[in-house]
PDB file of C-alpha atoms in Angstrom:
ATOM      1  CA  UNK V   1     -31.823 -83.946 -11.565  1.00  0.00           C
ATOM      2  CA  UNK V   2     -31.302 -83.440 -15.274  1.00  0.00           C
ATOM      3  CA  UNK V   3     -28.240 -81.474 -16.404  1.00  0.00           C
ATOM      4  CA  UNK V   4     -29.020 -78.935 -19.127  1.00  0.00           C
ATOM      5  CA  UNK V   5     -26.648 -77.969 -21.881  1.00  0.00           C
ATOM      6  CA  UNK V   6     -24.932 -74.834 -20.569  1.00  0.00           C
ATOM      7  CA  UNK V   7     -23.501 -74.069 -24.029  1.00  0.00           C
ATOM      8  CA  UNK V   8     -26.844 -73.235 -25.664  1.00  0.00           C
ATOM      9  CA  UNK V   9     -27.172 -70.243 -27.976  1.00  0.00           C
ATOM     10  CA  UNK V  10     -28.769 -67.196 -26.417  1.00  0.00           C
ATOM     11  CA  UNK V  11     -30.384 -64.857 -28.964  1.00  0.00           C
ATOM     12  CA  UNK V  12     -28.013 -61.918 -29.485  1.00  0.00           C
ATOM     13  CA  UNK V  13     -30.515 -59.232 -28.446  1.00  0.00           C
ATOM     14  CA  UNK V  14     -30.942 -60.982 -25.072  1.00  0.00           C
ATOM     15  CA  UNK V  15     -27.181 -61.408 -24.739  1.00  0.00           C
ATOM     16  CA  UNK V  16     -26.687 -57.658 -25.275  1.00  0.00           C
ATOM     17  CA  UNK V  17     -29.255 -56.809 -22.616  1.00  0.00           C
ATOM     18  CA  UNK V  18     -27.664 -59.205 -20.115  1.00  0.00           C
ATOM     19  CA  UNK V  19     -24.202 -57.733 -20.730  1.00  0.00           C
ATOM     20  CA  UNK V  20     -25.499 -54.183 -20.198  1.00  0.00           C
ATOM     21  CA  UNK V  21     -27.356 -55.294 -17.064  1.00  0.00           C
ATOM     22  CA  UNK V  22     -24.240 -56.924 -15.597  1.00  0.00           C
ATOM     23  CA  UNK V  23     -22.031 -53.935 -16.452  1.00  0.00           C
ATOM     24  CA  UNK V  24     -24.451 -51.446 -14.896  1.00  0.00           C
ATOM     25  CA  UNK V  25     -24.961 -53.625 -11.816  1.00  0.00           C
ATOM     26  CA  UNK V  26     -21.171 -53.911 -11.374  1.00  0.00           C
ATOM     27  CA  UNK V  27     -20.972 -50.111 -11.429  1.00  0.00           C
ATOM     28  CA  UNK V  28     -23.436 -49.977  -8.555  1.00  0.00           C
ATOM     29  CA  UNK V  29     -26.519 -49.019 -10.530  1.00  0.00           C
ATOM     30  CA  UNK V  30     -29.767 -50.734  -9.617  1.00  0.00           C
ATOM     31  CA  UNK V  31     -31.349 -51.733 -12.891  1.00  0.00           C
ATOM     32  CA  UNK V  32     -34.546 -53.541 -11.939  1.00  0.00           C
ATOM     33  CA  UNK V  33     -36.368 -52.214 -15.027  1.00  0.00           C
ATOM     34  CA  UNK V  34     -33.631 -53.611 -17.270  1.00  0.00           C
ATOM     35  CA  UNK V  35     -33.973 -57.012 -15.585  1.00  0.00           C
ATOM     36  CA  UNK V  36     -37.760 -56.898 -16.091  1.00  0.00           C
ATOM     37  CA  UNK V  37     -37.081 -56.250 -19.788  1.00  0.00           C
ATOM     38  CA  UNK V  38     -34.682 -59.206 -19.926  1.00  0.00           C
ATOM     39  CA  UNK V  39     -37.272 -61.462 -18.266  1.00  0.00           C
ATOM     40  CA  UNK V  40     -39.846 -60.346 -20.859  1.00  0.00           C
ATOM     41  CA  UNK V  41     -37.422 -61.082 -23.701  1.00  0.00           C
ATOM     42  CA  UNK V  42     -36.662 -64.497 -22.195  1.00  0.00           C
ATOM     43  CA  UNK V  43     -40.382 -65.225 -22.005  1.00  0.00           C
ATOM     44  CA  UNK V  44     -40.815 -64.325 -25.672  1.00  0.00           C
ATOM     45  CA  UNK V  45     -37.815 -66.466 -26.639  1.00  0.00           C
ATOM     46  CA  UNK V  46     -39.392 -69.370 -24.766  1.00  0.00           C
ATOM     47  CA  UNK V  47     -42.779 -68.864 -26.431  1.00  0.00           C
ATOM     48  CA  UNK V  48     -41.101 -68.726 -29.860  1.00  0.00           C
ATOM     49  CA  UNK V  49     -39.136 -71.933 -29.099  1.00  0.00           C
ATOM     50  CA  UNK V  50     -35.784 -70.140 -29.195  1.00  0.00           C
ATOM     51  CA  UNK V  51     -35.079 -71.254 -25.595  1.00  0.00           C
ATOM     52  CA  UNK V  52     -36.486 -74.043 -23.433  1.00  0.00           C
ATOM     53  CA  UNK V  53     -37.967 -73.490 -19.981  1.00  0.00           C
ATOM     54  CA  UNK V  54     -34.852 -75.054 -18.470  1.00  0.00           C
ATOM     55  CA  UNK V  55     -32.590 -72.685 -20.392  1.00  0.00           C
ATOM     56  CA  UNK V  56     -34.615 -69.650 -19.295  1.00  0.00           C
ATOM     57  CA  UNK V  57     -34.457 -70.832 -15.670  1.00  0.00           C
ATOM     58  CA  UNK V  58     -30.694 -71.306 -15.977  1.00  0.00           C
ATOM     59  CA  UNK V  59     -30.195 -67.768 -17.323  1.00  0.00           C
ATOM     60  CA  UNK V  60     -32.337 -66.264 -14.567  1.00  0.00           C
ATOM     61  CA  UNK V  61     -30.542 -68.196 -11.821  1.00  0.00           C
ATOM     62  CA  UNK V  62     -27.111 -67.381 -13.283  1.00  0.00           C
ATOM     63  CA  UNK V  63     -27.477 -63.674 -14.072  1.00  0.00           C
ATOM     64  CA  UNK V  64     -30.170 -62.183 -11.834  1.00  0.00           C
ATOM     65  CA  UNK V  65     -28.374 -60.186  -9.129  1.00  0.00           C
TER      66      UNK V  65
END
């Protein structure tokens, strides 16, 4: 199994969305629409070669709650 670089740069607009998602989830709010938005942004970042498929998978596995 290949180890990906966990220190890759996430585009700032995706980072902001993830932070808001985590904060709202921690407060007990169910934010499935926000997560769908994040997944869409991750897909666009992948298409535009800002993130690799492995990096997108890592973000989803790490932050999806």
